[in-house]
mmCIF file of C-alpha atoms in Angstrom:
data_model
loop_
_atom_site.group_PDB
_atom_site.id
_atom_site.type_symbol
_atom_site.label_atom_id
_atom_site.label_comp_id
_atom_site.label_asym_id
_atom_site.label_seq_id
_atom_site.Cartn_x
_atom_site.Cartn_y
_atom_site.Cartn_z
ATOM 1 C CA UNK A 29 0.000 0.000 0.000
ATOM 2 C CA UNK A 30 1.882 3.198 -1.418
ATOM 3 C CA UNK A 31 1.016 6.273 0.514
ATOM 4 C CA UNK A 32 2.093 9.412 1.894
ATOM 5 C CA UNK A 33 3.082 9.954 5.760
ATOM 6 C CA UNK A 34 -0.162 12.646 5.302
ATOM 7 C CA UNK A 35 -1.997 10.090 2.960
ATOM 8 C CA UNK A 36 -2.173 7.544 5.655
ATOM 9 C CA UNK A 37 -3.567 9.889 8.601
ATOM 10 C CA UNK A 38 -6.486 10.883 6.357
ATOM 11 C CA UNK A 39 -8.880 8.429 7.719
ATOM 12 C CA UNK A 40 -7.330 9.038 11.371
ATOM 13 C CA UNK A 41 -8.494 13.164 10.391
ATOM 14 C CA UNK A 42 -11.664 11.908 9.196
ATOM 15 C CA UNK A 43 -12.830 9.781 11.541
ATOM 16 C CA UNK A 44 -11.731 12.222 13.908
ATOM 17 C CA UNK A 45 -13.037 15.304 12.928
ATOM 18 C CA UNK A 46 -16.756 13.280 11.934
ATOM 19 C CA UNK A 47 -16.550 12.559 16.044
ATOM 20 C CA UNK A 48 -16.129 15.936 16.821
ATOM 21 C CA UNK A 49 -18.647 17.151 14.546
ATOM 22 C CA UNK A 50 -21.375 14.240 16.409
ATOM 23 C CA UNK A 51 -20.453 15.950 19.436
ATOM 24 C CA UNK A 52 -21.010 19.269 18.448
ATOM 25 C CA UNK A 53 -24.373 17.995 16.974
ATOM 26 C CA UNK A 54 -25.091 15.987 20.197
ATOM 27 C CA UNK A 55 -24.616 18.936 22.462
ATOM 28 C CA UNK A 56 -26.452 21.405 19.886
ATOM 29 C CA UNK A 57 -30.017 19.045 19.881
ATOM 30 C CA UNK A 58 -29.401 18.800 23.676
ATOM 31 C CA UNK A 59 -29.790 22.443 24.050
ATOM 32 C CA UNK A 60 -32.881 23.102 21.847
ATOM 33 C CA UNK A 61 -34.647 19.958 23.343
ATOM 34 C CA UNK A 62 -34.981 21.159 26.849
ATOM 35 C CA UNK A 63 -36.391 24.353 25.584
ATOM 36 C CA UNK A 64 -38.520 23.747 22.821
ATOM 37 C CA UNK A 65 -41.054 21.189 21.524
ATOM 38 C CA UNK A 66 -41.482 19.227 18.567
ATOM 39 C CA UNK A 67 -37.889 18.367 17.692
ATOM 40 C CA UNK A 68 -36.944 15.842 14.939
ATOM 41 C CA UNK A 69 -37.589 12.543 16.751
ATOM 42 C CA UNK A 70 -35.180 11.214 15.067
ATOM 43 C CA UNK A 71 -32.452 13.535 16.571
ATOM 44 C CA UNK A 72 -32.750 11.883 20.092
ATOM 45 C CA UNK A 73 -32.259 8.505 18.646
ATOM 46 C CA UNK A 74 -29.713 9.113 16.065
ATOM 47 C CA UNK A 75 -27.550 10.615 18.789
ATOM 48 C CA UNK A 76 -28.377 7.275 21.089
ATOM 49 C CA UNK A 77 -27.091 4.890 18.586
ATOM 50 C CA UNK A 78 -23.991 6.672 17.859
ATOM 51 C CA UNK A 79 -23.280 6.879 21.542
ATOM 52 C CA UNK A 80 -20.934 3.775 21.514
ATOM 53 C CA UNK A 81 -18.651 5.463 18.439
ATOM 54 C CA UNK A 82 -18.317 8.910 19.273
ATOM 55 C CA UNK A 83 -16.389 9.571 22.406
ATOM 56 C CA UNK A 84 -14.961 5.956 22.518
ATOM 57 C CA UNK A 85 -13.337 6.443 18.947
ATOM 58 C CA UNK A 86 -11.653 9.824 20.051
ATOM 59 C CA UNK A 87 -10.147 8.122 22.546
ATOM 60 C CA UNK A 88 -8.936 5.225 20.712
ATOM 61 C CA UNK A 89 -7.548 7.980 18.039
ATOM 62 C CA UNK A 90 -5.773 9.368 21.039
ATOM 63 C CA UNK A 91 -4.512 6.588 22.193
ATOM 64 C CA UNK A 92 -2.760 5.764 18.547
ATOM 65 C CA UNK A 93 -0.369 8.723 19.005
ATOM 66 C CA UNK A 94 1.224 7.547 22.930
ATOM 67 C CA UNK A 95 3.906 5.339 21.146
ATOM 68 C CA UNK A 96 5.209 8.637 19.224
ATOM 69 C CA UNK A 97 4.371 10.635 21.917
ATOM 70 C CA UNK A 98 6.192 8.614 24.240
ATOM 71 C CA UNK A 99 9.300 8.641 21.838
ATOM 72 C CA UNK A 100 10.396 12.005 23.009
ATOM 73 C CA UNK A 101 11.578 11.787 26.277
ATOM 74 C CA UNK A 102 9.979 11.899 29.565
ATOM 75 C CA UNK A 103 10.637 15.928 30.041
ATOM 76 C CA UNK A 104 9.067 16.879 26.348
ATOM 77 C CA UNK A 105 6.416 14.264 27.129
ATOM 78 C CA UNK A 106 4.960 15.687 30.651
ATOM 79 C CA UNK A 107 5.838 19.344 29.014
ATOM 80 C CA UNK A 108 3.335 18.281 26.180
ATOM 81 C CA UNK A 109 1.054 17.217 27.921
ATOM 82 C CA UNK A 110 0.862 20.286 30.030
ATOM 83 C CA UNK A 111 0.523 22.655 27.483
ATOM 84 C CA UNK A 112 -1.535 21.015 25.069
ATOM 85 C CA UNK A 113 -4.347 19.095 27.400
ATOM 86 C CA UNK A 114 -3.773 21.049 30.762
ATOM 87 C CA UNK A 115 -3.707 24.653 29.640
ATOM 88 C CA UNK A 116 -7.166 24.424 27.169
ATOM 89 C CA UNK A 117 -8.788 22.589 30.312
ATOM 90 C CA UNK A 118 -7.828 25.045 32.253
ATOM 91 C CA UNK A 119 -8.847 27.529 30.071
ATOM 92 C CA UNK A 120 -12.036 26.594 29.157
ATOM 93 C CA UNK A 121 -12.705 25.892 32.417
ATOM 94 C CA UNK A 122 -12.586 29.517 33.365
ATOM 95 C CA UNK A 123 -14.122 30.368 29.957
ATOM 96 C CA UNK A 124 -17.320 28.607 31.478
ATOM 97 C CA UNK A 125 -16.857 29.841 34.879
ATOM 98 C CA UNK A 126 -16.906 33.207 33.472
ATOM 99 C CA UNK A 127 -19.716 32.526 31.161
ATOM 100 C CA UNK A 128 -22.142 31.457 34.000
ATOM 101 C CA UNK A 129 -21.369 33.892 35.770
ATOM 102 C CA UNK A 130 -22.586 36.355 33.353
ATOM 103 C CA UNK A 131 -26.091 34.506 33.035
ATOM 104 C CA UNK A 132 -26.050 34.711 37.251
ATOM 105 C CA UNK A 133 -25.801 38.286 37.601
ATOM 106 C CA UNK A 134 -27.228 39.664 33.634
ATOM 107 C CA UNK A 135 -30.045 36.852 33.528
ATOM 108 C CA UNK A 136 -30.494 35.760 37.573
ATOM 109 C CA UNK A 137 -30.176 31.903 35.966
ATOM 110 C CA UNK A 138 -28.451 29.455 39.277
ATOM 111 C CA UNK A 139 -25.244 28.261 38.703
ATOM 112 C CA UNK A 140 -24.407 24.761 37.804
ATOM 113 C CA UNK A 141 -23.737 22.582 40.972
ATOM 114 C CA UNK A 142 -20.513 21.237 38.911
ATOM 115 C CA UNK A 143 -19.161 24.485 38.545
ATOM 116 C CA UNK A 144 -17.463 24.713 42.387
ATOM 117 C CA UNK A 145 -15.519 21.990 42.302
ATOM 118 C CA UNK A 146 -13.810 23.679 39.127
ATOM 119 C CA UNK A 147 -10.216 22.314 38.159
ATOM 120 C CA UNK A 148 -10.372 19.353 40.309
ATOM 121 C CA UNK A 149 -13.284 17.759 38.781
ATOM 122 C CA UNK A 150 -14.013 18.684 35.521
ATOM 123 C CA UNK A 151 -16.737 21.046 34.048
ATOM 124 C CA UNK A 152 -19.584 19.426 31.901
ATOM 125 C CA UNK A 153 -17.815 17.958 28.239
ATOM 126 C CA UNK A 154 -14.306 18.417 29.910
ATOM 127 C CA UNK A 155 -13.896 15.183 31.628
ATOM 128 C CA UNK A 156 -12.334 14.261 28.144
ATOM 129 C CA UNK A 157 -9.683 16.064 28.884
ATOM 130 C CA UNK A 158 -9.563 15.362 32.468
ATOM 131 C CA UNK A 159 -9.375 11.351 31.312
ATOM 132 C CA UNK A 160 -7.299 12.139 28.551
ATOM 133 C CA UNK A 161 -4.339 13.548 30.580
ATOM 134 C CA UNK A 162 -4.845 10.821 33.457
ATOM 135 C CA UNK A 163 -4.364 7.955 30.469
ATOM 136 C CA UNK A 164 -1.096 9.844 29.361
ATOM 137 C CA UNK A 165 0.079 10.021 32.862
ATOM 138 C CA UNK A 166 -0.275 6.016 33.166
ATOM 139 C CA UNK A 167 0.493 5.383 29.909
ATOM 140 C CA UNK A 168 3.456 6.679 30.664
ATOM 141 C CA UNK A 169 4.841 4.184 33.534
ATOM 142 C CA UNK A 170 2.730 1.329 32.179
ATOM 143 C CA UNK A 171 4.274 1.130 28.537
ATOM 144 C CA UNK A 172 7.706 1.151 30.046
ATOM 145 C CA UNK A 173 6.671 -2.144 30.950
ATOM 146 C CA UNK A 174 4.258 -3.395 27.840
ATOM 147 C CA UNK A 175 1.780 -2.005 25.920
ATOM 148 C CA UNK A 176 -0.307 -5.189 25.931
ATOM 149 C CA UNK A 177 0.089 -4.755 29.808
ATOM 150 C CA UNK A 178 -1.323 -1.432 29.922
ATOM 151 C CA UNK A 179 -3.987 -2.883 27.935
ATOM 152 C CA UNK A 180 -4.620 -6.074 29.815
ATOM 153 C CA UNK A 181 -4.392 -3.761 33.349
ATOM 154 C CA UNK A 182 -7.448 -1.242 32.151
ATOM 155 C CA UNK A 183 -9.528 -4.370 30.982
ATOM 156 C CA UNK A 184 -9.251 -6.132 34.068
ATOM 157 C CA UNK A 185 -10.006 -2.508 36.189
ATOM 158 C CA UNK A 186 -12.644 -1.943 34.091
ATOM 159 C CA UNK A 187 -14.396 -5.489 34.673
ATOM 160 C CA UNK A 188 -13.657 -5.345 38.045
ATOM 161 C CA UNK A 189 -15.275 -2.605 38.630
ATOM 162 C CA UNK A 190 -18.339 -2.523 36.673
ATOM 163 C CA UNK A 191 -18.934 -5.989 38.127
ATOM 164 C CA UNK A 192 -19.136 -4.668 41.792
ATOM 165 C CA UNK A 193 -20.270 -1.689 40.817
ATOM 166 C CA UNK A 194 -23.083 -2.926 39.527
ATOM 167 C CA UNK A 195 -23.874 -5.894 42.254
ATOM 168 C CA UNK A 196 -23.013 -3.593 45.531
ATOM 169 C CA UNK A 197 -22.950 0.309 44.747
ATOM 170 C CA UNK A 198 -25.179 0.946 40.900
ATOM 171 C CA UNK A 199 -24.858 4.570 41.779
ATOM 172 C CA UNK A 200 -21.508 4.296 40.932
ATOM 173 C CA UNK A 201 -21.885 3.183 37.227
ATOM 174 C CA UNK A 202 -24.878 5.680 36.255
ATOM 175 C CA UNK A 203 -26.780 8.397 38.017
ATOM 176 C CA UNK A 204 -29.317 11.210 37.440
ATOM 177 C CA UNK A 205 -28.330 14.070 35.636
ATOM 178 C CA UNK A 206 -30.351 17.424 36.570
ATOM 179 C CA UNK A 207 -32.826 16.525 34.027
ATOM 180 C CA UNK A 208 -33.382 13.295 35.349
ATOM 181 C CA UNK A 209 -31.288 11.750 32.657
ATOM 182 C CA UNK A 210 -29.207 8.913 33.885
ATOM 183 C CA UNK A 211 -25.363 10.158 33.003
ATOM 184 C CA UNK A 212 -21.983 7.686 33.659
ATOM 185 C CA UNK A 213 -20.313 9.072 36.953
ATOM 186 C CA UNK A 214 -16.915 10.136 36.364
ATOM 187 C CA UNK A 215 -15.059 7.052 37.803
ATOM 188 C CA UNK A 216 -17.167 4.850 35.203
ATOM 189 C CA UNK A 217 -15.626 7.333 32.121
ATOM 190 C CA UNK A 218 -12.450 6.520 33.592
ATOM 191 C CA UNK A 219 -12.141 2.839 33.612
ATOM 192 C CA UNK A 220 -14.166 2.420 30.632
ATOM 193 C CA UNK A 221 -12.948 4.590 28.194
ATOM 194 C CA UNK A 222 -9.210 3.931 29.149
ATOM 195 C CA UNK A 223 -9.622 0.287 27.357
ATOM 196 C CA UNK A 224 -9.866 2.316 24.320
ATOM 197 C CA UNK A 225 -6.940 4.527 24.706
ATOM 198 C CA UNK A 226 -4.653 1.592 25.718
ATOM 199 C CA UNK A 227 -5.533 -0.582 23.006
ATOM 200 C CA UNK A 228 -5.016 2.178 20.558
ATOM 201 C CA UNK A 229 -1.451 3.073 22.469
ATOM 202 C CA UNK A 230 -0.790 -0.674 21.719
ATOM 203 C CA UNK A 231 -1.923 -0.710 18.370
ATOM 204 C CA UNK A 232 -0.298 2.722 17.480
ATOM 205 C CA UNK A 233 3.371 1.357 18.592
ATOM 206 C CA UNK A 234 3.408 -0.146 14.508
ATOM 207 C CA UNK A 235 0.495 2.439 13.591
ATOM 208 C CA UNK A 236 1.242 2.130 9.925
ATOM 209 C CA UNK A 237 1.028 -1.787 10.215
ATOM 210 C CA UNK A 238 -1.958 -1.384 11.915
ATOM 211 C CA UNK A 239 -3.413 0.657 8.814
ATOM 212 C CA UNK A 240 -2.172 -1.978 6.376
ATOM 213 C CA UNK A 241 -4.071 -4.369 8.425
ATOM 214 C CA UNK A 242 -7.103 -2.734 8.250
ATOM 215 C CA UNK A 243 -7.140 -2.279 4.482
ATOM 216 C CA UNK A 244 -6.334 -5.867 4.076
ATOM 217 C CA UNK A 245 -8.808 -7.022 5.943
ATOM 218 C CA UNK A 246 -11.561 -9.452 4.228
ATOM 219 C CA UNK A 247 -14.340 -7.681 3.308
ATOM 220 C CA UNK A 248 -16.492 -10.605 4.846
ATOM 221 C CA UNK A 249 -14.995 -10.133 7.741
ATOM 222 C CA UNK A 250 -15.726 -6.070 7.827
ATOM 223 C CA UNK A 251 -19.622 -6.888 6.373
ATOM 224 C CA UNK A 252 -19.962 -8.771 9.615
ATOM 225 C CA UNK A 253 -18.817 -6.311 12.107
ATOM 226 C CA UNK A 254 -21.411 -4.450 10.622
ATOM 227 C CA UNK A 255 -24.087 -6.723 11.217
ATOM 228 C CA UNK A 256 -22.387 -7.424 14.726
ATOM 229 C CA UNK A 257 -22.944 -3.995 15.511
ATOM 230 C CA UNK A 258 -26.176 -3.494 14.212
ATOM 231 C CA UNK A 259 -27.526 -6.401 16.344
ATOM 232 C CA UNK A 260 -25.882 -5.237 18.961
ATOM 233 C CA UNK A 261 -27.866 -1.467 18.662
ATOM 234 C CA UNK A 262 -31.243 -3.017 18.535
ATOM 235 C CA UNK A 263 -30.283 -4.875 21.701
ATOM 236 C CA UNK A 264 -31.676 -3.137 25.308
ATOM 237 C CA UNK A 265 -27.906 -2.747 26.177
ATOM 238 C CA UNK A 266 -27.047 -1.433 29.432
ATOM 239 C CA UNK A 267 -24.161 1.621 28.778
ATOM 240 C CA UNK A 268 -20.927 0.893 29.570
ATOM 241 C CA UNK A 269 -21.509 -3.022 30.362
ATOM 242 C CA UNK A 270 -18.825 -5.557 28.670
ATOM 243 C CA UNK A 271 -21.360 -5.945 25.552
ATOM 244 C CA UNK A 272 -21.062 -1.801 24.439
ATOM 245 C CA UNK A 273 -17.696 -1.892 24.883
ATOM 246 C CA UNK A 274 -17.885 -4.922 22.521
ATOM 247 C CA UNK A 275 -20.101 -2.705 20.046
ATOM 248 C CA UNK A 276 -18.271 0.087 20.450
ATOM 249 C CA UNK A 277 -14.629 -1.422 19.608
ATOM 250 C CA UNK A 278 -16.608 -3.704 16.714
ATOM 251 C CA UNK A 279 -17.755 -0.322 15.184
ATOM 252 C CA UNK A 280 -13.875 1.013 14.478
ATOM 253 C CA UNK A 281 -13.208 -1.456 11.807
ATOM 254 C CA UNK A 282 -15.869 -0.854 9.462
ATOM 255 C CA UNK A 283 -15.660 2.916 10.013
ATOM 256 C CA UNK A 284 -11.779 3.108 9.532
ATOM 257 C CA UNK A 285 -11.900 1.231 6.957
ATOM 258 C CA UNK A 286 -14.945 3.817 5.403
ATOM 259 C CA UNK A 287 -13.006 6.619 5.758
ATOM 260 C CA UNK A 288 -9.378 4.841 4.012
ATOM 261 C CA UNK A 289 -11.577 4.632 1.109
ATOM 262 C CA UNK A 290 -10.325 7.207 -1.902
ATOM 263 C CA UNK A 291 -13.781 8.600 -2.948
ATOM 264 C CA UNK A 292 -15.010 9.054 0.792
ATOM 265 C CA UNK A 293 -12.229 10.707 1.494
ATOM 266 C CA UNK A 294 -12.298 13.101 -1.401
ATOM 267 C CA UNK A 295 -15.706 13.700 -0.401
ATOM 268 C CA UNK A 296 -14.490 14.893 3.389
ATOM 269 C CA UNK A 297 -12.159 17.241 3.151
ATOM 270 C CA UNK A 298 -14.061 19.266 5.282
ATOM 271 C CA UNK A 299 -14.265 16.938 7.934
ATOM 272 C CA UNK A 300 -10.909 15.822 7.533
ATOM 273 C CA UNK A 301 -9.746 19.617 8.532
ATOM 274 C CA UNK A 302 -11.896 19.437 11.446
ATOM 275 C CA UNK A 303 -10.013 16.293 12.720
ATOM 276 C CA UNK A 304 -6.458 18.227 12.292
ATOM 277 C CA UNK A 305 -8.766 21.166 13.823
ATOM 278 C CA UNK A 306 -10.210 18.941 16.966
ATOM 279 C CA UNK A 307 -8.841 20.500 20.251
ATOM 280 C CA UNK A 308 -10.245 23.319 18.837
ATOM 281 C CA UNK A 309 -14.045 22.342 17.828
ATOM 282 C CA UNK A 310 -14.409 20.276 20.658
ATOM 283 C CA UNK A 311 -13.308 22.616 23.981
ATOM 284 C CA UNK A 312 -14.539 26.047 22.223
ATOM 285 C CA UNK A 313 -18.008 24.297 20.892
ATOM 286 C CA UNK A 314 -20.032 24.184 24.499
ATOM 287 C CA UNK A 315 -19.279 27.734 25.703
ATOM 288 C CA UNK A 316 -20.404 29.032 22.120
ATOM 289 C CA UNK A 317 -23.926 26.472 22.463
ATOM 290 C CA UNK A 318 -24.424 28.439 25.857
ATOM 291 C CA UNK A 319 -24.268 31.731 24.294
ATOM 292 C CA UNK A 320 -25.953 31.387 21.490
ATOM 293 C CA UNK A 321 -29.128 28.907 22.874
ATOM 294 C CA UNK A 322 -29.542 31.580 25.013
ATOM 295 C CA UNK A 323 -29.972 34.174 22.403
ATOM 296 C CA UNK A 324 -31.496 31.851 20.473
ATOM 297 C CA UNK A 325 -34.159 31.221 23.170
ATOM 298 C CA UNK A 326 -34.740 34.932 23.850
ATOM 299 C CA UNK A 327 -35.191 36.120 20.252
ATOM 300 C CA UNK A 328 -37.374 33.320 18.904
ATOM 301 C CA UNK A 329 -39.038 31.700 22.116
ATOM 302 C CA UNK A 330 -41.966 30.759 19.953
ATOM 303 C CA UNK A 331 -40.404 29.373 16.445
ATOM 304 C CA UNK A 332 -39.885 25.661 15.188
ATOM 305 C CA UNK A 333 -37.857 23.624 16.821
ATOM 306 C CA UNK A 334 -35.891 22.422 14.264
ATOM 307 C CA UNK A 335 -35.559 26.070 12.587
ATOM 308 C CA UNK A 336 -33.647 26.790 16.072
ATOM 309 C CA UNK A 337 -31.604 23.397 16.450
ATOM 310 C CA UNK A 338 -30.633 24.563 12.604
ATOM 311 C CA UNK A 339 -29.847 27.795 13.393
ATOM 312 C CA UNK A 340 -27.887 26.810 16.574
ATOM 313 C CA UNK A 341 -25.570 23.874 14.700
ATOM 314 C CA UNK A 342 -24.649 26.084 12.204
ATOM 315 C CA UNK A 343 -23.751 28.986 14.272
ATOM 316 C CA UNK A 344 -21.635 27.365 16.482
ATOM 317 C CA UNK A 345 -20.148 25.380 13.772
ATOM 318 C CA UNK A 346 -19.335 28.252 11.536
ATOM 319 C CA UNK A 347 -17.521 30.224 14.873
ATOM 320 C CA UNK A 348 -15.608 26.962 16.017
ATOM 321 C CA UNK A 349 -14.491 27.061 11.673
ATOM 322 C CA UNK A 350 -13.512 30.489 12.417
ATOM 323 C CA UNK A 351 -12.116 30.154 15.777
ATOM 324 C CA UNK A 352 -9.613 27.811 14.158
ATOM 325 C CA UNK A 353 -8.717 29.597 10.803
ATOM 326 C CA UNK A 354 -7.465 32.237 13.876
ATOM 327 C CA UNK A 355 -5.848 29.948 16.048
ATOM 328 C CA UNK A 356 -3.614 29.108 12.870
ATOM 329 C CA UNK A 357 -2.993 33.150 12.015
ATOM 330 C CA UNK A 358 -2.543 34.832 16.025
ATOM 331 C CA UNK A 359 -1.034 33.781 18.880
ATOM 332 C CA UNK A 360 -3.593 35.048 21.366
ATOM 333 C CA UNK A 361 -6.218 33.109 19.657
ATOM 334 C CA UNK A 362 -3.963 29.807 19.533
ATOM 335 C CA UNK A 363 -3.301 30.704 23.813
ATOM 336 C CA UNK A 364 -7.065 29.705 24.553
ATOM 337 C CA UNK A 365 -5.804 25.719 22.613
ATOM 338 C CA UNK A 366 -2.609 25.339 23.913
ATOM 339 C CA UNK A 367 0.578 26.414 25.526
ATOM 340 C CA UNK A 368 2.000 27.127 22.278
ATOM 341 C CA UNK A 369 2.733 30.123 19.896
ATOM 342 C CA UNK A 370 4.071 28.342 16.994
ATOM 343 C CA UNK A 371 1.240 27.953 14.406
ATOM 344 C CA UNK A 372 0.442 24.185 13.280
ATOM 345 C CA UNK A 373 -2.703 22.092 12.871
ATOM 346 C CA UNK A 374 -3.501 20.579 16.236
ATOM 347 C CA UNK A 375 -5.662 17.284 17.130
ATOM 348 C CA UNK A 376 -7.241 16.247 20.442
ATOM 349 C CA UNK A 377 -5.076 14.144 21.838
ATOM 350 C CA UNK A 378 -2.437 13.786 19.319
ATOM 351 C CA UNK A 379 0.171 16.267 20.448
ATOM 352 C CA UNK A 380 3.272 15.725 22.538
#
């Protein structure tokens, strides 16, 4: 298979930046359903059956780039980490903090419970940060010893836990969300999504092997993942139990090997900039939702649901486009992504 060093992390960008773009679209019919009525029904479910690919393949992604990450020394390691993970949580954080604050005193809206224990637990969509750095940190001291170690350790924590989670303490795995949603609690995103980053660490230590696998692999083989995970959705799984993570890693082959092929990815350059683009969609896309719902909400209390969740996507979409065109052109733009004030194209999780 002939490629190009940037040829061959096309279908990382894409499947990246498609993830990112899910969120943004998760987070976006979120907003507009707990204000308005009569939203696309098929919103809410669309957004429950990609559950088990979007966050869970961002990780994995992640986890691809530890091995190279890794292969720059322990000081430029930590110091990456710091400035490209830390600093936009931190950030953002405050960004949010700041943001509430305004709707407290202009608007005389409460303030989020999760907000006072800012920094130490994380705010809202930020625990993917929060779990991202935590995986680098053991990732770390764990690969030093093997990478299908670090694997085999977050497997066995993970089953460990949800197993006596869920027979002695069930408030640890889910719980209810202000809306009366039931949400994972923070220890459950832990354990469960590190199995993805470790197995892509693993897999990433011979990433473009790993590639040539994939577009090897027998098509029969790839057709039947497919209908693997498409039982598997029509199932009444419980989230996060052994059987979703199943789905969930089942679902990466057939969409990797989507997005290697040529046409798709001619097709998605547009996406594929939003994967080299991610840290910056993903941490700047909530705060901009907040604003502009709230706008939204005041100006057109009355009008069509889906006119608003329209309106709403592509606002925030647009800004987070132009947030990173700027990121790439100022320095004071590129502060609120990362520690950084050289110019390049940055990815969640994929910088030293």
């Amino acid at each position: 298979m002939e490629q190009t060093t940037a040829a061959r992390y096309r279908w990382i960008d894409l499947v990246r930046g498609t993830a990112v773009v899910l969120v943004i679209v998760l987070h976006s019919q979120y907003g507009i359903s707990i204000r308005y009525d009569g939203l696309w029904s098929w919103l809410p479910l669309m957004s429950e059956y990609l559950a088990p690919f979007r966050m869970p393949v961002l990780m994995f992604l992640s986890g691809l780039m530890v091995a190279r990450s890794l292969q720059k020394g322990p000081r430029r390691f930590f110091t990456g980490k710091l400035k490209n993970i830390a600093h936009p949580y931190v950030v953002w954080t405050l960004v949010a903090f700041v943001l509430y604050s305004l709707r407290w005193v202009l608007m005389n809206e409460p303030m989020p419970d999760e907000l006072f224990p800012l920094l130490i637990l994380p705010y809202n969509y930020l625990w993917f940060l929060y779990c991202l750095f935590i995986y680098y940190v053991l990732a770390f001291f764990l690969f030093k010893l093997s990478a299908k170690g670090a694997v085999a350790v977050t497997l066995v924590g993970y089953l460990l836990y949800f197993y006596l989670a869920q027979h002695l303490a069930p408030d640890w795995l889910l719980v209810p969300d202000d809306d009366g949603r039931m949400v994972p609690t923070l220890p459950t995103k832990i354990v469960f999504y590190a199995v993805f980053f470790m197995l892509g660490g693993w897999l990433g230590e011979n990433l473009s092997g790993f590639a040539d696998g994939l577009a090897r692999l027998n098509p029969f083989v790839v057709w039947l993942l497919v209908a693997v995970c498409l039982a598997g959705y029509l199932m009444p799984l419980h989230p996060f139990s052994p059987v979703y993570l199943l789905i969930s890693l089942a679902s990466l082959v057939p969409l990797a090997r989507l997005a290697m092929l040529g046409w798709v990815q001619r097709c998605t350059t547009l996406l594929q900039w939003c994967g080299r683009q991610s840290i910056v969609l993903f941490v700047a896309h909530m705060p901009i939702i907040l604003v502009v719902v709230t706008v939204l909400s005041k100006a057109m209390p009355d009008s069509n649901a889906n006119l608003v969740f329209g309106l709403l996507f592509g606002v925030t979409f647009l800004c987070c486009c132009v947030l990173a065109r700027m990121s790439q052109r100022w320095a004071a733009v590129r502060f609120l992504f990362a520690y950084n004030l050289k110019g390049r194209q940055v990815r969640v999780g994929s910088r030293a």
